[in-house]
Amino acid sequence: MTTDIQTVIIGAGVVGLACARALAKAGREVLIIERHDAIGTETSARNSEVIHAGIYYPKNSLKARFCVAGRDMLYRYCAENGIDHKRTGKLIVATHDDQIPALRDIEKRAHENGIHDLVWLDGHDAIAREPALNCVAALESPSTGIVDSHQLMVTLLGEAEANGATLALNTDVVAAKFENGIFAIETRDRDGQEMSLTCAELLIAGGLHSQTLAHNFTGLPDQSIPPQHYARGCYFTLSGKAPFSTLIYPAPEQAGLGIHLTLDLGGQARFGPDVTWVEEPNYDVPEEKRAGFAAAIRKYYPALDENALQTGYAGVRPKIQAPGEAARDFLISDREAHGIDGLVILYGIESPGLTACLAIADHVENVLSRPQAKAAS
């Protein structure tokens, strides 16, 4: 049965765009549908822009595998395409002796993930490197870096389009179903105009909205759709010259990696994110958070002038675990999970999704190239 287009991707964040590039380069006719008026305006644009080394994630998890592979792919892709990036390195610091075992656990997990370039520094050596730092020990990760995420997304889109992909902005997908071996999709644009189209393959890379899109998919088993939770992370920027030349991360906390210091490519320091569970995505940065940020930052940067902290921006992480539950892995739902050929849904693609985007894209392309997926076309 013929279709209007071979492959539809819902969501033009960094992962959706990386998948569009990979699928278009593999010879597919690709349409990317994005509900906003620009690419990558949600999770992809509201993060630390860090290229992660793959240190923290459980052995053999998708996060570990795709982060380690994606890190190397991303550095190479940036170098080949002139995308601004920098291997800044990172120090994970213990500010008191009780945190040193946590650093040992991080080193052990890094080794399990194939990362063997971490370097131990005692407090004296770490402070000699970064005089503004307070710590008793530190783990250096030389493979950590930063990237211009917008430039990355523009480049991914450009390469996808050069290989025949098309982007439709300001378009909501309001319903979908799989019938007679093809996907039927209903869309509505910003002016309220509705349109129907059919495709042989469908990728939902909706970020914060993947579960909503899945629930609007007629015939998709409810048990294959994970719960959706939202964790807002706020950032504050620091006026004046950055006090550090490398990224500074405190020893991890239960809810996240703690309020860390990152640098943008212009050299400005920014602190965050914290973790606040919210009912719906919102991007408020409450001024009253300043004192709590300052207290957390002073543990490793005691000379902080609280008045130099300025409200920055916020991002929302698409979580598939509830507050208080253990962190969950990326969930890439394919035929084995929901029983539908040619359908892949990405859930819970939070950090390190930016770092892992090219590796995730290769995996999605492989999934859709399996014989059972091709049967749908």
XYZ file of C-alpha atoms in Angstrom:
377
model
C 0.000 0.000 0.000
C 1.387 3.411 -0.937
C 1.884 6.197 1.602
C 2.288 9.963 1.395
C 5.785 9.777 2.825
C 8.062 7.010 4.040
C 9.112 8.241 7.490
C 7.620 10.839 9.842
C 9.479 12.140 12.892
C 7.476 13.993 15.521
C 9.710 16.416 17.414
C 12.555 18.642 16.216
C 14.713 18.633 19.315
C 18.333 17.593 19.090
C 17.508 13.863 19.193
C 14.734 14.126 16.610
C 17.015 16.113 14.318
C 19.884 13.661 14.759
C 17.482 10.856 13.850
C 16.248 12.813 10.819
C 19.840 13.180 9.626
C 20.603 9.481 10.097
C 17.390 8.294 8.436
C 17.648 10.712 5.515
C 21.284 9.772 4.943
C 20.186 6.122 4.861
C 17.959 6.964 1.892
C 14.590 7.489 3.549
C 12.117 10.194 2.604
C 11.710 12.034 5.935
C 9.223 14.595 7.231
C 9.904 16.247 10.617
C 6.852 17.679 12.380
C 7.411 20.275 15.120
C 4.701 21.969 17.183
C 6.722 25.158 17.861
C 7.826 27.865 15.443
C 11.508 26.893 15.688
C 13.618 23.799 16.262
C 14.831 22.706 19.693
C 13.068 25.250 21.900
C 12.380 23.024 24.918
C 14.710 20.502 26.602
C 17.329 20.762 23.850
C 17.743 24.512 24.362
C 17.388 24.639 28.148
C 20.264 22.646 29.608
C 23.934 22.967 30.542
C 25.205 22.235 26.992
C 27.698 19.797 28.499
C 29.286 16.974 26.527
C 29.256 14.282 29.209
C 31.940 11.630 29.516
C 29.554 8.843 30.613
C 30.720 8.609 34.205
C 27.578 8.339 36.308
C 25.313 5.843 34.563
C 24.823 2.161 35.474
C 26.891 -0.372 33.565
C 25.267 -1.562 30.318
C 22.427 0.956 30.620
C 21.327 2.779 27.476
C 22.465 6.021 29.098
C 25.970 4.635 29.633
C 26.265 2.999 26.215
C 24.864 5.871 24.199
C 26.674 8.547 26.210
C 30.131 6.978 25.837
C 29.655 6.236 22.135
C 27.813 9.505 21.509
C 30.501 11.588 23.212
C 33.153 10.449 20.746
C 30.766 10.771 17.811
C 29.770 14.276 18.901
C 33.330 15.556 19.303
C 34.157 14.193 15.855
C 30.979 15.624 14.303
C 31.623 19.056 15.794
C 35.220 19.084 14.544
C 34.218 17.968 11.050
C 31.406 20.522 10.763
C 32.917 23.558 12.470
C 30.475 23.493 15.393
C 31.726 25.503 18.364
C 32.757 23.226 21.218
C 35.532 22.879 23.771
C 37.018 20.098 25.897
C 36.924 22.048 29.121
C 37.376 19.073 31.413
C 35.540 18.795 34.694
C 36.389 18.463 38.370
C 34.024 16.454 40.577
C 34.836 17.679 44.054
C 34.500 16.418 47.616
C 34.243 19.343 50.000
C 34.620 17.142 53.092
C 36.076 13.714 53.797
C 32.662 12.034 54.055
C 32.168 12.608 50.306
C 35.349 10.831 49.207
C 33.636 7.396 49.104
C 31.101 8.884 46.678
C 33.965 9.903 44.404
C 35.392 6.378 44.664
C 32.010 5.006 43.589
C 31.996 7.370 40.610
C 35.457 6.210 39.581
C 34.368 2.564 39.842
C 31.273 3.180 37.714
C 33.330 5.083 35.151
C 35.709 2.123 34.849
C 32.720 -0.206 34.357
C 31.617 2.031 31.487
C 35.032 1.867 29.825
C 36.213 5.288 30.967
C 39.794 5.125 32.238
C 41.003 8.708 31.904
C 39.808 10.021 35.298
C 42.575 11.543 37.408
C 42.606 11.797 41.205
C 43.682 15.117 42.686
C 44.182 15.805 46.353
C 42.836 19.056 47.724
C 46.178 20.851 47.444
C 46.628 19.941 43.768
C 43.039 20.779 42.872
C 43.252 24.196 44.546
C 46.601 24.831 42.851
C 44.766 24.308 39.553
C 41.688 26.318 40.564
C 42.594 28.775 43.369
C 38.961 29.786 44.013
C 38.026 26.174 44.787
C 37.356 24.637 48.191
C 37.739 20.849 48.307
C 39.592 18.009 50.023
C 39.801 15.846 46.882
C 38.659 15.895 43.274
C 38.213 13.605 40.291
C 39.212 15.159 36.992
C 37.319 14.124 33.847
C 39.344 15.388 30.865
C 36.793 14.060 28.330
C 34.010 16.387 29.486
C 33.301 19.463 27.400
C 30.726 21.965 26.174
C 28.988 22.518 22.848
C 26.863 25.174 21.155
C 23.614 23.192 21.142
C 21.790 25.562 18.767
C 24.597 25.440 16.242
C 24.589 21.652 16.545
C 20.849 21.465 15.853
C 21.045 23.836 12.880
C 23.829 21.692 11.419
C 21.903 18.455 11.951
C 18.823 19.953 10.289
C 20.884 21.290 7.390
C 22.400 17.880 6.740
C 19.001 16.186 6.999
C 17.509 18.655 4.517
C 20.490 18.233 2.182
C 19.541 14.557 2.093
C 15.924 15.300 1.262
C 14.258 15.733 4.664
C 11.504 18.329 5.118
C 10.582 20.300 8.252
C 7.032 21.388 9.112
C 6.880 23.930 11.972
C 3.846 25.190 13.915
C 2.166 21.812 13.475
C 0.575 19.674 16.185
C -0.005 15.953 15.778
C -3.435 15.445 17.337
C -4.039 11.775 16.537
C -2.463 8.723 14.932
C -3.292 5.105 14.251
C -1.793 2.050 12.571
C -4.136 0.369 10.123
C -3.647 -1.963 7.172
C 0.107 -1.760 7.550
C 0.422 2.040 7.440
C 0.326 4.948 9.886
C -2.402 7.561 9.511
C -1.580 10.884 11.203
C -3.875 13.834 11.861
C -2.268 17.273 12.247
C -3.423 20.812 12.979
C -1.380 23.913 12.175
C -1.255 27.221 14.038
C -4.156 28.588 11.973
C -6.350 25.616 12.869
C -6.065 23.989 9.464
C -6.231 20.206 9.701
C -4.434 17.744 7.461
C -4.131 13.974 7.220
C -1.110 12.077 5.964
C 0.120 8.523 5.862
C 3.582 7.046 6.355
C 5.288 3.679 6.559
C 7.464 4.470 9.588
C 6.859 6.714 12.568
C 9.297 8.007 15.178
C 7.945 9.888 18.186
C 10.751 12.002 19.647
C 8.463 14.315 21.555
C 10.559 14.957 24.664
C 8.188 16.371 27.264
C 5.204 15.326 25.111
C 6.032 11.752 24.061
C 3.500 10.247 26.477
C 0.751 12.633 25.365
C 1.420 11.729 21.750
C 1.412 8.039 22.642
C -1.921 8.292 24.447
C -3.358 9.946 21.313
C -2.240 6.947 19.242
C -5.239 4.687 18.709
C -4.421 1.038 19.392
C -1.173 1.563 21.277
C -1.222 -0.651 24.398
C -1.523 1.476 27.533
C 0.915 -0.772 29.395
C 3.642 0.164 26.894
C 3.408 3.862 27.827
C 5.448 4.861 30.909
C 4.302 7.505 33.389
C 5.309 11.105 32.734
C 6.808 13.391 35.376
C 8.454 16.784 35.086
C 11.527 18.008 36.963
C 12.309 21.685 36.525
C 15.914 22.799 36.845
C 16.771 26.468 37.326
C 20.030 28.192 36.447
C 21.643 31.357 37.739
C 24.381 33.165 35.849
C 27.360 34.927 37.403
C 28.137 38.495 36.462
C 31.777 39.331 35.853
C 34.689 37.049 35.100
C 34.270 33.314 35.678
C 36.175 32.157 38.785
C 37.116 28.781 37.252
C 38.608 27.591 33.982
C 36.991 24.160 34.112
C 33.560 22.802 34.998
C 33.018 22.174 38.719
C 30.581 19.499 39.933
C 29.941 18.701 43.596
C 29.709 15.105 44.739
C 26.321 13.814 43.480
C 23.189 14.123 45.555
C 20.140 11.855 45.610
C 17.981 14.038 43.354
C 20.650 14.857 40.786
C 24.208 15.927 40.205
C 23.934 18.938 42.486
C 24.198 22.619 41.598
C 27.305 22.642 39.457
C 29.249 25.325 37.656
C 29.436 25.202 33.889
C 30.848 27.606 31.358
C 29.388 28.709 28.072
C 31.554 29.135 24.998
C 31.833 32.851 25.739
C 33.377 32.040 29.122
C 30.422 33.079 31.292
C 29.836 30.992 34.410
C 26.410 29.601 35.167
C 25.204 27.553 38.111
C 22.542 24.854 38.121
C 20.350 23.042 37.743
C 18.482 22.418 40.947
C 15.548 19.984 41.010
C 11.899 20.969 41.549
C 9.158 18.521 40.612
C 6.308 20.334 38.842
C 2.858 19.279 37.659
C 3.273 20.837 34.219
C 6.302 22.254 32.372
C 7.041 25.846 33.312
C 10.194 27.898 32.987
C 10.000 30.226 35.946
C 13.221 31.038 37.818
C 11.997 32.283 41.214
C 14.159 35.027 42.662
C 13.775 33.477 46.106
C 15.935 30.552 44.988
C 19.014 32.792 45.032
C 19.899 32.233 48.708
C 19.643 28.440 48.406
C 21.808 28.482 45.302
C 24.378 30.663 47.048
C 24.556 28.323 50.056
C 25.103 25.282 47.820
C 27.688 27.030 45.648
C 29.706 28.347 48.594
C 30.499 24.776 49.628
C 32.972 24.626 46.750
C 33.269 28.345 45.912
C 33.375 30.115 49.289
C 34.208 33.540 47.850
C 30.912 33.797 45.972
C 29.282 37.217 46.117
C 25.565 36.444 46.253
C 24.787 39.784 44.599
C 26.663 38.607 41.503
C 24.128 35.809 40.955
C 21.537 36.728 38.357
C 18.426 34.758 37.436
C 19.145 32.838 34.266
C 16.821 30.308 32.691
C 15.089 27.021 33.464
C 14.668 23.690 31.732
C 12.321 20.791 32.357
C 13.493 17.184 32.295
C 11.130 14.516 30.918
C 11.238 12.002 33.761
C 9.657 8.553 33.704
C 10.158 7.975 37.427
C 8.205 9.677 40.191
C 9.794 11.847 42.899
C 11.678 9.635 45.324
C 11.966 6.702 42.924
C 15.273 5.463 41.550
C 16.413 7.053 38.299
C 15.262 5.195 35.188
C 17.076 4.569 31.964
C 16.198 5.923 28.540
C 13.207 4.002 27.184
C 13.226 3.286 23.461
C 9.908 1.598 22.769
C 9.818 -0.509 19.605
C 7.892 -3.494 18.242
C 8.956 -5.707 21.152
C 7.278 -3.300 23.579
C 4.098 -2.351 21.723
C 3.723 -4.877 18.900
C 3.563 -2.375 16.029
C 5.994 -2.634 13.121
C 7.755 0.541 12.056
C 6.977 2.515 15.218
C 9.648 3.796 17.628
C 8.831 6.024 20.611
C 11.492 7.727 22.717
C 10.621 8.284 26.377
C 12.609 9.883 29.204
C 15.353 11.298 26.992
C 16.859 13.650 29.534
C 20.566 14.084 30.276
C 22.776 12.798 28.659
C 20.463 13.009 25.637
C 22.371 15.894 24.052
C 25.675 14.011 24.282
C 24.050 10.775 23.142
C 21.998 12.172 20.240
C 24.078 10.730 17.391
C 24.325 7.303 19.043
C 20.569 7.252 19.701
C 20.004 8.181 16.053
C 22.120 5.285 14.827
C 20.208 2.926 17.114
C 16.844 4.163 15.821
C 17.998 3.753 12.231
C 19.074 0.191 13.013
C 15.729 -0.592 14.658
C 13.766 0.706 11.666
C 16.022 -1.236 9.301
C 15.263 -4.603 10.911
C 13.267 -6.945 8.668
C 10.142 -6.787 10.826
C 10.167 -2.961 10.665
C 10.565 -2.954 6.891
C 7.511 -5.158 6.578
C 5.365 -2.128 7.442
C 6.417 -0.335 4.265
